Coordinates of C-alpha atoms in Angstrom, one line a residue:
M1 CA -19.2 0.4 17.5
K2 CA -20.4 -1.0 14.0
S3 CA -19.3 -4.6 13.4
G4 CA -20.1 -4.3 9.6
W5 CA -17.0 -5.8 8.4
L6 CA -17.1 -8.6 11.1
L7 CA -20.1 -10.2 9.3
S8 CA -17.9 -10.7 6.3
L9 CA -15.3 -12.8 8.1
A10 CA -16.4 -16.1 6.4
V11 CA -15.9 -14.5 2.9
T12 CA -12.6 -16.1 1.6
T13 CA -12.7 -17.1 -1.9
L14 CA -15.5 -15.4 -3.8
F15 CA -13.4 -14.7 -6.9
A16 CA -11.1 -16.4 -9.5
P17 CA -7.4 -16.6 -8.6
L18 CA -4.7 -14.7 -10.8
S19 CA -3.5 -15.8 -13.7
S20 CA -0.2 -17.4 -13.8
A21 CA 1.7 -14.7 -15.8
A22 CA 1.1 -11.1 -15.4
P23 CA 1.6 -8.3 -18.2
S24 CA 4.9 -6.4 -18.3
C25 CA 3.4 -3.2 -17.6
K26 CA 0.5 -2.0 -15.0
C27 CA -2.7 -0.6 -16.8
L28 CA -3.5 3.1 -16.3
S29 CA -6.4 5.3 -16.6
F30 CA -5.2 7.1 -19.6
Q31 CA -4.4 3.7 -21.7
P32 CA -6.4 1.8 -23.9
C33 CA -6.4 -1.0 -21.5
W34 CA -8.4 0.5 -18.8
P35 CA -11.5 -1.0 -17.8
S36 CA -14.9 0.0 -19.6
S37 CA -17.6 1.9 -17.9
S38 CA -19.6 -1.1 -18.0
S39 CA -16.9 -3.1 -16.3
F40 CA -16.8 -0.4 -13.5
S41 CA -20.6 -0.7 -13.3
Q42 CA -20.3 -4.5 -12.8
L43 CA -17.7 -3.9 -10.0
A44 CA -20.0 -1.3 -8.4
S45 CA -22.9 -3.9 -8.2
Q46 CA -20.7 -5.9 -6.0
L47 CA -20.0 -3.2 -3.5
S48 CA -21.5 -2.0 -0.5
Q49 CA -20.9 1.6 -1.4
P50 CA -20.8 3.7 -4.4
L51 CA -17.5 4.0 -6.5
I52 CA -15.3 7.0 -5.6
N53 CA -13.8 9.5 -7.9
P54 CA -10.9 11.2 -5.8
I55 CA -10.3 14.7 -7.0
P56 CA -7.6 17.3 -6.0
P57 CA -8.8 19.0 -2.9
A58 CA -7.8 22.5 -4.4
S59 CA -10.1 21.8 -7.4
A60 CA -12.8 23.5 -5.6
C61 CA -10.9 26.8 -6.1
Y62 CA -10.9 26.3 -10.0
P63 CA -13.5 26.7 -12.8
P64 CA -16.0 25.2 -13.3
F65 CA -16.2 25.8 -9.7
N66 CA -16.8 29.2 -8.2
P67 CA -13.4 30.3 -6.5
S68 CA -15.5 32.4 -4.0
S69 CA -17.6 29.6 -3.0
G70 CA -17.7 28.3 0.5
G71 CA -15.8 25.2 -1.0
C72 CA -12.7 27.0 -1.8
L73 CA -12.8 28.8 1.6
A74 CA -12.9 25.4 3.4
V75 CA -10.0 24.1 1.5
Q76 CA -8.0 27.2 2.3
S77 CA -8.8 27.5 5.6
H78 CA -8.4 23.5 6.3
L79 CA -5.0 23.6 4.3
H80 CA -3.0 22.5 7.4
D81 CA -5.4 20.4 9.1
D82 CA -4.4 16.7 9.2
A83 CA -7.7 15.4 10.5
W84 CA -9.6 17.3 7.6
R85 CA -7.1 16.1 5.2
T86 CA -7.4 12.3 6.1
N87 CA -11.1 12.2 5.4
L88 CA -10.5 13.3 1.8
P89 CA -9.7 10.2 -0.6
G90 CA -7.9 12.8 -2.8
A91 CA -5.6 14.4 -0.3
M92 CA -2.2 13.5 0.9
I93 CA -0.7 14.9 4.3
S94 CA 2.7 16.0 2.0
I95 CA 0.9 17.8 -0.7
N96 CA 3.9 17.2 -3.1
F97 CA 2.6 13.5 -3.5
E98 CA -0.5 15.0 -5.0
S99 CA 1.6 16.2 -7.8
Y100 CA 3.2 14.5 -10.8
T101 CA 6.6 15.3 -12.1
F102 CA 7.1 14.2 -15.7
E103 CA 10.6 13.2 -17.3
N104 CA 11.0 16.9 -18.4
G105 CA 10.7 18.2 -15.1
T106 CA 7.3 19.8 -15.7
I107 CA 4.8 19.3 -12.7
D108 CA 1.1 18.1 -13.2
A109 CA -0.8 19.5 -10.2
C110 CA -3.8 21.3 -8.7
Y111 CA -2.0 23.9 -6.8
Y112 CA -3.6 25.4 -3.6
N113 CA -2.1 28.7 -4.4
V114 CA -4.6 29.7 -7.2
L115 CA -2.5 32.8 -7.9
S116 CA 0.1 30.6 -9.5
G117 CA -1.6 30.8 -12.8
V118 CA -1.0 27.1 -13.3
P119 CA -4.3 25.1 -14.5
C120 CA -5.6 22.5 -12.1
H121 CA -4.8 19.0 -13.1
Q122 CA -5.4 15.5 -11.4
G123 CA -1.8 14.9 -10.6
S124 CA -0.8 11.7 -8.7
I125 CA -4.4 11.3 -7.3
P126 CA -6.1 8.1 -8.4
V127 CA -9.3 8.8 -10.6
I128 CA -11.4 6.1 -9.4
G129 CA -11.5 3.7 -6.3
V130 CA -13.6 1.6 -4.0
D131 CA -14.7 2.9 -0.7
A132 CA -14.3 -0.4 1.5
R133 CA -16.6 -1.1 4.2
S134 CA -16.3 -4.9 4.4
V135 CA -14.0 -7.8 3.5
S136 CA -16.1 -8.5 0.5
D137 CA -15.6 -4.7 -0.6
I138 CA -11.9 -5.4 -0.5
Q139 CA -12.0 -8.9 -2.2
A140 CA -14.0 -7.2 -4.9
A141 CA -11.6 -4.2 -5.5
V142 CA -8.3 -6.6 -5.3
N143 CA -9.6 -9.1 -7.8
F144 CA -10.8 -6.2 -10.1
A145 CA -7.6 -4.5 -9.9
A146 CA -5.9 -8.0 -10.6
K147 CA -7.9 -9.0 -13.4
G148 CA -7.2 -5.9 -15.4
Y149 CA -3.6 -5.5 -13.9
L150 CA -4.5 -2.2 -12.7
R151 CA -1.9 0.3 -11.0
L152 CA -3.4 -0.3 -7.4
V153 CA -2.9 1.9 -4.3
V154 CA -4.1 1.3 -0.8
R155 CA -5.1 4.3 1.1
N156 CA -6.2 5.1 4.5
T157 CA -5.1 8.5 5.9
G158 CA -2.6 9.8 3.2
H159 CA 0.2 10.2 5.8
D160 CA 3.2 8.8 3.8
Y161 CA 6.5 10.4 3.2
S162 CA 7.0 8.2 0.6
G163 CA 3.8 8.9 -1.4
R164 CA 3.0 5.2 -1.5
S165 CA -1.0 5.7 -1.4
A166 CA -1.1 7.5 -4.3
A167 CA -0.1 7.0 -8.0
R168 CA -0.8 8.9 -11.3
G169 CA -3.4 6.8 -13.2
A170 CA -4.0 4.5 -10.6
F171 CA -7.2 2.6 -9.2
M172 CA -7.5 3.3 -5.4
L173 CA -8.7 1.1 -2.4
W174 CA -9.7 3.3 0.5
T175 CA -9.9 1.6 3.7
H176 CA -10.6 4.8 5.8
N177 CA -14.1 3.8 6.9
L178 CA -13.3 0.5 8.1
K179 CA -13.6 1.8 11.9
D180 CA -14.4 -1.3 13.9
I181 CA -12.8 -1.5 17.3
T182 CA -13.2 -4.6 19.8
Y183 CA -11.7 -4.9 23.1
E184 CA -11.3 -8.6 24.7
D185 CA -10.1 -9.4 28.1
A186 CA -9.1 -13.0 27.0
F187 CA -8.0 -12.8 23.4
I188 CA -6.6 -16.0 22.0
P189 CA -4.9 -16.0 18.3
S190 CA -6.9 -18.1 15.9
G191 CA -5.7 -21.5 15.5
A192 CA -3.7 -21.4 18.7
P193 CA -3.6 -24.9 20.5
P194 CA -5.8 -25.4 23.9
N195 CA -4.5 -23.6 26.8
S196 CA -2.5 -21.1 24.8
Q197 CA -1.7 -17.8 26.3
S198 CA -4.3 -15.3 26.1
Y199 CA -4.2 -11.4 25.9
K200 CA -6.0 -8.4 26.9
A201 CA -6.2 -7.2 23.2
L202 CA -7.6 -4.4 21.0
T203 CA -8.6 -5.2 17.5
L204 CA -8.7 -2.3 15.4
G205 CA -10.1 -1.9 11.6
A206 CA -8.0 -0.6 9.0
G207 CA -9.4 2.7 9.0
V208 CA -8.9 3.4 12.7
Q209 CA -6.7 6.1 13.8
W210 CA -4.7 6.7 16.9
V211 CA -6.7 9.3 18.5
E212 CA -9.7 6.8 18.3
A213 CA -7.4 3.7 19.4
Y214 CA -6.1 5.6 22.2
K215 CA -9.6 6.7 23.6
A216 CA -10.7 3.1 23.2
A217 CA -8.1 1.5 25.0
D218 CA -8.6 4.0 27.9
E219 CA -12.1 3.3 28.1
H220 CA -11.3 -0.4 29.0
G221 CA -8.7 0.6 31.3
R222 CA -5.8 -0.2 29.2
T223 CA -2.8 1.3 27.4
V224 CA -1.8 0.6 23.8
V225 CA 1.7 1.3 21.9
G226 CA 0.8 3.8 19.1
G227 CA 1.9 6.7 17.1
A228 CA 2.5 10.7 18.2
C229 CA 0.2 12.0 15.5
P230 CA -3.5 11.6 16.3
S231 CA -4.6 11.0 12.7
V232 CA -2.0 8.5 11.6
G233 CA -3.7 5.0 10.8
V234 CA -3.3 2.1 13.2
V235 CA -3.2 -0.6 10.7
G236 CA -1.3 0.7 7.6
G237 CA 2.1 1.7 6.9
W238 CA 2.7 2.5 10.6
V239 CA 2.8 -0.9 12.1
Q240 CA 3.8 -2.6 8.9
G241 CA 6.8 -0.4 8.7
G242 CA 7.7 -0.9 12.5
G243 CA 5.8 1.6 14.5
H244 CA 7.8 3.7 16.7
S245 CA 6.3 5.4 19.8
V246 CA 7.0 7.6 22.8
L247 CA 5.9 4.3 24.6
S248 CA 8.5 2.1 22.8
P249 CA 11.3 2.1 25.4
S250 CA 8.4 1.0 27.8
Y251 CA 6.7 -1.7 25.6
G252 CA 8.9 -2.1 22.3
L253 CA 7.8 -1.1 18.9
G254 CA 4.4 -1.5 17.2
V255 CA 5.3 -4.5 15.4
D256 CA 6.4 -6.2 18.9
N257 CA 2.8 -5.5 20.3
A258 CA 1.1 -6.9 17.0
I259 CA -0.6 -10.3 18.0
Q260 CA -2.4 -11.0 14.6
F261 CA -3.5 -9.6 11.3
T262 CA -6.3 -10.3 9.1
V263 CA -5.4 -9.9 5.4
V264 CA -6.7 -10.0 1.8
L265 CA -4.2 -11.3 -0.4
A266 CA -3.5 -10.7 -4.0
S267 CA -5.2 -13.8 -4.9
G268 CA -8.5 -12.5 -3.1
E269 CA -8.1 -14.9 -0.1
Y270 CA -8.9 -13.6 3.2
V271 CA -6.5 -15.0 5.6
T272 CA -5.4 -14.7 9.4
A273 CA -1.5 -14.5 10.1
N274 CA -0.3 -15.1 13.6
D275 CA 2.1 -17.3 15.4
Y276 CA -0.1 -20.3 14.4
Q277 CA -1.4 -19.5 11.0
N278 CA 0.7 -18.0 8.0
Q279 CA 3.6 -17.5 10.3
D280 CA 5.8 -16.3 7.4
L281 CA 3.2 -13.6 6.4
F282 CA 2.9 -12.8 10.0
W283 CA 6.6 -12.1 10.3
A284 CA 6.7 -10.1 7.2
L285 CA 3.9 -7.8 8.1
R286 CA 6.0 -6.7 11.1
G287 CA 8.2 -4.5 9.4
G288 CA 8.1 -5.7 5.8
G289 CA 6.6 -2.4 4.9
G290 CA 2.9 -1.2 4.1
G291 CA 1.2 -1.9 0.6
T292 CA 3.4 -5.0 -0.1
F293 CA 2.0 -8.3 0.9
G294 CA -1.7 -7.7 0.8
V295 CA -4.4 -5.4 2.1
V296 CA -4.3 -5.6 5.8
V297 CA -8.1 -5.6 7.0
S298 CA -7.4 -5.5 10.9
V299 CA -4.6 -5.9 13.3
T300 CA -4.9 -7.2 17.1
Y301 CA -2.6 -5.5 19.6
R302 CA -1.9 -6.5 23.0
T303 CA -2.3 -3.9 25.7
H304 CA -0.7 -2.8 29.0
D305 CA -1.8 -1.6 32.3
I306 CA -2.6 1.9 32.7
L307 CA 0.2 3.7 34.9
P308 CA 0.9 7.4 35.9
V309 CA 3.1 9.4 33.5
T310 CA 5.1 12.4 33.5
T311 CA 5.7 14.6 30.8
H312 CA 9.0 16.5 30.9
S313 CA 9.2 19.5 28.5
V314 CA 12.8 21.4 28.0
Q315 CA 13.9 24.3 25.9
V316 CA 17.6 25.3 26.0
T317 CA 19.0 28.2 24.2
F318 CA 22.4 28.4 23.0
L319 CA 24.2 31.7 22.9
T320 CA 27.3 30.5 21.3
P321 CA 28.6 27.6 19.3
T322 CA 30.5 26.2 22.2
I323 CA 27.5 26.1 24.5
A324 CA 25.6 24.3 21.8
E325 CA 28.3 21.8 21.3
N326 CA 28.5 21.1 25.0
V327 CA 24.8 20.9 25.9
T328 CA 24.1 18.6 23.1
T329 CA 26.8 16.5 24.1
E330 CA 25.2 16.2 27.3
L331 CA 21.9 15.5 26.1
F332 CA 23.2 12.7 23.8
S333 CA 25.2 11.3 26.6
A334 CA 22.1 11.3 28.8
L335 CA 19.7 9.4 26.4
P336 CA 21.0 5.7 26.7
V337 CA 20.1 5.8 30.4
L338 CA 16.8 8.0 29.9
Q339 CA 15.5 5.4 27.5
D340 CA 16.5 2.3 29.3
A341 CA 14.4 3.6 32.2
H342 CA 11.4 3.9 29.6
W343 CA 11.7 7.5 28.7
G344 CA 10.2 8.1 25.3
G345 CA 9.7 11.4 23.1
G346 CA 11.9 13.5 21.1
F347 CA 13.5 16.8 20.3
I348 CA 14.4 19.2 17.5
L349 CA 17.8 20.5 17.6
T350 CA 18.9 23.6 15.8
K351 CA 22.1 25.8 16.2
A352 CA 20.1 28.2 18.1
G353 CA 18.8 25.6 20.9
V354 CA 16.8 22.6 21.6
N355 CA 13.1 22.0 22.0
G356 CA 12.3 18.4 23.7
L357 CA 9.3 16.7 25.2
Y358 CA 9.7 13.0 27.0
F359 CA 7.1 10.9 28.9
S360 CA 8.1 8.7 31.5
Q361 CA 6.4 6.0 33.7
N362 CA 9.3 5.4 36.1
D363 CA 11.1 8.5 37.4
S364 CA 13.9 6.4 39.1
P365 CA 16.7 6.5 38.4
A366 CA 16.2 8.4 35.3
Q367 CA 15.0 11.4 37.1
A368 CA 18.4 11.9 38.5
T369 CA 20.0 11.5 34.8
W370 CA 17.5 14.2 33.5
S371 CA 18.2 16.5 36.4
S372 CA 21.9 16.2 35.9
F373 CA 21.4 17.0 32.3
V374 CA 19.6 20.1 33.1
T375 CA 22.2 21.0 35.7
R376 CA 25.0 20.4 33.3
A377 CA 23.3 22.4 30.5
I378 CA 22.9 25.2 32.8
A379 CA 26.6 25.1 33.7
A380 CA 27.6 24.8 30.2
G381 CA 25.7 28.0 29.4
G382 CA 22.7 27.2 28.2
V383 CA 19.3 29.1 28.9
V384 CA 17.2 26.6 30.1
V385 CA 13.5 26.1 30.6
T386 CA 11.9 23.0 31.9
H387 CA 8.4 21.9 33.0
D388 CA 7.0 18.5 34.5
Q389 CA 3.5 17.5 34.5
N390 CA 2.1 14.5 36.1
Y391 CA -1.0 12.6 34.8
P392 CA -3.0 9.7 35.8
S393 CA -2.5 7.9 32.5
F394 CA -0.8 8.0 29.3
Y395 CA -3.9 8.9 27.3
Q396 CA -4.3 12.0 29.7
G397 CA -0.7 13.1 29.1
Y398 CA -0.9 12.4 25.5
L399 CA -4.3 14.7 25.2
A400 CA -2.4 17.3 26.9
A401 CA 0.8 17.0 24.7
Y402 CA -1.3 16.7 21.6
S403 CA -4.4 19.0 22.5
S404 CA -4.7 19.8 18.8
E405 CA -4.1 17.9 15.7
N406 CA -0.5 17.9 14.6
I407 CA 0.2 20.5 11.9
L408 CA 2.2 18.4 9.5
G409 CA -0.2 18.6 6.3
G410 CA -0.5 21.1 3.4
V411 CA 3.3 21.4 3.0
P412 CA 5.4 19.8 0.4
T413 CA 7.8 17.7 2.6
E414 CA 10.6 15.2 2.1
I415 CA 12.7 13.4 4.9
V416 CA 16.1 11.8 5.0
S417 CA 17.1 9.8 8.2
R418 CA 19.4 7.2 9.8
F419 CA 19.1 5.3 13.0
L420 CA 21.5 6.6 15.9
S421 CA 24.0 4.2 17.1
R422 CA 23.6 3.5 20.8
T423 CA 27.1 2.6 20.9
I424 CA 28.5 5.7 19.4
A425 CA 26.3 7.8 21.4
E426 CA 27.6 6.3 24.7
Q427 CA 31.4 6.3 23.6
Q428 CA 31.3 9.5 21.3
P429 CA 28.5 11.8 22.6
G430 CA 30.4 14.6 21.2
Q431 CA 30.9 13.4 17.8
V432 CA 27.2 12.8 17.5
A433 CA 26.6 16.5 18.8
T434 CA 29.1 17.7 16.2
V435 CA 27.1 15.9 13.4
A436 CA 23.8 16.8 14.8
L437 CA 24.7 20.6 14.9
G438 CA 26.3 20.4 11.6
L439 CA 23.4 19.5 9.6
A440 CA 22.0 22.0 7.0
H441 CA 18.4 21.5 8.4
P442 CA 17.0 21.3 11.9
L443 CA 17.7 17.7 13.5
V444 CA 14.4 15.9 14.6
F445 CA 15.4 13.2 16.8
M446 CA 12.8 10.3 17.8
S447 CA 13.6 8.6 21.0
A448 CA 12.1 5.3 20.4
G449 CA 14.9 2.7 21.0
G450 CA 16.8 1.4 24.0
G451 CA 14.7 -0.2 26.8
A452 CA 12.3 -2.9 25.7
V453 CA 13.0 -2.1 22.3
S454 CA 16.6 -3.5 22.7
Q455 CA 15.6 -6.5 24.4
V456 CA 13.6 -8.1 21.3
D457 CA 15.5 -10.8 19.3
P458 CA 16.4 -8.8 16.2
D459 CA 15.1 -11.7 13.9
S460 CA 11.8 -12.2 15.6
V461 CA 10.0 -9.7 13.3
A462 CA 10.9 -8.5 9.8
V463 CA 11.6 -4.8 11.1
H464 CA 15.4 -3.7 10.4
P465 CA 17.8 -5.4 12.8
A466 CA 19.4 -2.3 13.6
W467 CA 16.5 -1.2 15.5
R468 CA 17.5 -3.3 18.4
Q469 CA 20.9 -1.5 18.7
S470 CA 19.9 2.1 18.2
L471 CA 18.5 4.9 20.5
G472 CA 16.0 6.2 17.8
V473 CA 15.8 7.8 14.4
M474 CA 17.8 11.0 13.2
E475 CA 15.7 13.1 10.8
S476 CA 16.5 15.9 8.3
V477 CA 13.3 17.5 6.8
I478 CA 13.1 19.6 3.5
S479 CA 10.2 21.5 2.2
W480 CA 9.5 23.9 -0.2
V481 CA 6.9 26.5 -1.5
E482 CA 4.1 24.9 -3.7
G483 CA 5.0 25.8 -7.3
T484 CA 8.9 25.6 -7.0
S485 CA 10.5 24.3 -10.0
T486 CA 11.8 20.6 -10.0
A487 CA 15.4 21.9 -10.6
A488 CA 15.1 24.1 -7.2
I489 CA 13.6 21.1 -5.4
N490 CA 16.6 18.9 -6.6
D491 CA 18.9 21.6 -5.1
E492 CA 17.0 21.0 -1.9
R493 CA 17.3 17.3 -2.1
K494 CA 21.3 17.7 -2.8
V495 CA 21.3 19.5 0.6
A496 CA 19.4 16.7 2.4
A497 CA 21.6 14.2 0.5
A498 CA 24.7 15.9 2.4
D499 CA 23.1 15.9 5.4
L500 CA 22.6 12.1 5.1
Q501 CA 26.1 11.5 4.6
S502 CA 26.9 13.2 7.9
M503 CA 24.3 11.1 9.6
D504 CA 25.9 7.9 8.2
T505 CA 29.0 8.5 10.4
V506 CA 26.9 8.0 13.8
S507 CA 24.5 5.3 12.2
L508 CA 24.7 1.6 12.4
N509 CA 25.3 0.0 9.0
S510 CA 23.2 2.9 7.4
G511 CA 19.9 1.7 8.5
T512 CA 16.7 3.7 9.1
Y513 CA 13.0 3.6 9.8
L514 CA 11.3 3.2 6.3
N515 CA 8.4 5.1 6.9
E516 CA 10.5 8.5 7.5
A517 CA 13.2 8.0 5.1
S518 CA 14.4 9.1 1.9
L519 CA 12.8 8.0 -1.6
Y520 CA 16.4 8.4 -3.1
E521 CA 18.2 5.8 -0.8
P522 CA 20.8 4.4 -3.2
N523 CA 20.5 0.9 -1.3
F524 CA 16.9 0.8 0.1
Q525 CA 17.2 -2.9 0.6
Q526 CA 20.0 -2.3 3.2
A527 CA 18.8 0.9 4.6
F528 CA 15.2 -0.1 5.1
F529 CA 15.5 -4.0 5.6
G530 CA 19.2 -5.1 6.3
S531 CA 19.7 -8.6 6.5
H532 CA 15.8 -9.4 6.4
Y533 CA 15.6 -8.4 2.8
P534 CA 16.2 -11.8 1.0
R535 CA 13.6 -13.5 3.3
L536 CA 11.3 -10.9 2.8
K537 CA 11.6 -11.1 -1.0
A538 CA 11.2 -14.8 -1.0
I539 CA 7.8 -14.2 1.1
K540 CA 6.7 -11.5 -1.5
G541 CA 7.0 -13.9 -4.1
T542 CA 5.0 -16.5 -2.4
Y543 CA 1.9 -14.1 -1.5
D544 CA 2.1 -11.8 -4.4
P545 CA 3.8 -13.6 -7.2
N546 CA 2.7 -11.1 -9.9
D547 CA 3.3 -7.8 -7.9
L548 CA -0.3 -6.6 -7.6
F549 CA 1.0 -4.7 -4.6
I550 CA 4.2 -2.5 -5.4
V551 CA 5.0 0.7 -3.9
A552 CA 8.0 3.1 -3.7
K553 CA 11.2 1.6 -2.3
G554 CA 9.2 -1.6 -1.2
V555 CA 10.1 -5.2 -1.2
G556 CA 10.5 -6.2 -4.8
S557 CA 10.4 -2.5 -6.2
E558 CA 13.7 -2.7 -7.6
D559 CA 12.2 -5.1 -10.2
W560 CA 10.2 -2.3 -11.7
D561 CA 11.2 1.2 -13.5
H562 CA 11.2 4.1 -11.5
T563 CA 7.6 5.1 -12.2
L564 CA 6.6 1.4 -10.8
N565 CA 4.4 1.0 -13.8
C566 CA 6.7 -1.6 -16.0
R567 CA 9.0 -4.2 -15.0
V568 CA 12.8 -3.4 -15.5
G569 CA 13.5 -3.9 -19.3
N570 CA 10.1 -3.2 -20.5
S571 CA 8.6 0.0 -21.6
S572 CA 4.9 1.4 -21.2

């Protein structure tokens, strides 16, 4: 694989540091403070690639483009193709974040539904940006944004349920093409003393996606803990927010497997963060949230031995509400034993039934628990269909389970979520079942707790301490038809808020996984970070004192207005 950005490792302080005091508001593309064309030309002269001008993907279907051209046909045929969308700097997986809603409720967007009769506008897609291929490209972009105090967004794939990688009038740093992958049999973190522990480790560039990382690990006879969706990035929000995986009950969260980060700071300095260098930054990057402390250039993960896996799929149809309660109670009762035996996966639960998929590397004693659940589900009146399949490795099982790209994109989507308390599930599984079946929307449950996750010191990394006492994440998802009015969307959000209140009753201190959560959390500091928030805020102040990096519901965002463009108490 290419190693272009590795050649830039020695480049660390090419540019001047930030000034001691930043303006009160960010500079946006439609304001007089926006850099001149000559300034952008000077920036372009420092880069390895031309500047990019992200556009709404659907713009190919509007004048001056020909609506019947191949460009528009391609857009429409790939609307729900995540892999296609992640290769476009102007596309988000959840397309509602391509739009912008004004204070009066009107929406600025470029709708894929060309029959809506609404003109195509830029929405929340940044107008210009840097296609980073090296450390020096990132430094040039960061220092340019810092000098003009531009609204900066860092984007890889556009997988983001909080829209953190898009912003109206912003300047984009696109890391998608940093695809370097390196495997080492005896990796030693930088700065480690002699005779320090070495790791069989995989170092991945900021643009690498999980389908690429899994393949690389398997080619070297190893397994790496990663996300379920093939096109999610390995370096950005996934790991910096915690990173849950079907392998988490076996090996922990993504942050528990991260050994080292390389980062470009707001000052333009290029640093390494691990247990021996910049330890406070290393702690913060493991759960403190993406786009907050700097631009992560690479992450190094420990890898694990390849073991055979079994996939266990189950579909249960509920014929009556009583059957639904009984079967769902049995399911939640089984989860602690299954996950402590390293079963990971998840299910979707509705009032009509449950559809689940689990991976296991060790069938005993969990297989007996699984068989018992199936037997009890049948005895309770559920119509049960199961299928087990053996594979020589996780990678082979993963390819079979996710043989095509997840269809997540092309739909306006928002999520509310809570951790499920292990204690409540063990002691009151019936209460959990009642809450789950009472939600207005289907419950999506990620079984990414217990087992190895519960054995990690809650304070060793920045991720919410409640992860360690939870079985996983309960999620309720809302979506709507493109072009729906702001008033109608807000009505949907009220329904989701009621679901969230119900989840609170079976959660631990109302904590949740920040990457799959609500933009409307009343106390995001507690919900996303818990007791770790004060320390994270202090570290943020050390490494980014002028808030060059600021994202929705991220550390320090409470100091900014709801647009994240002006500090609280100031106006644009």
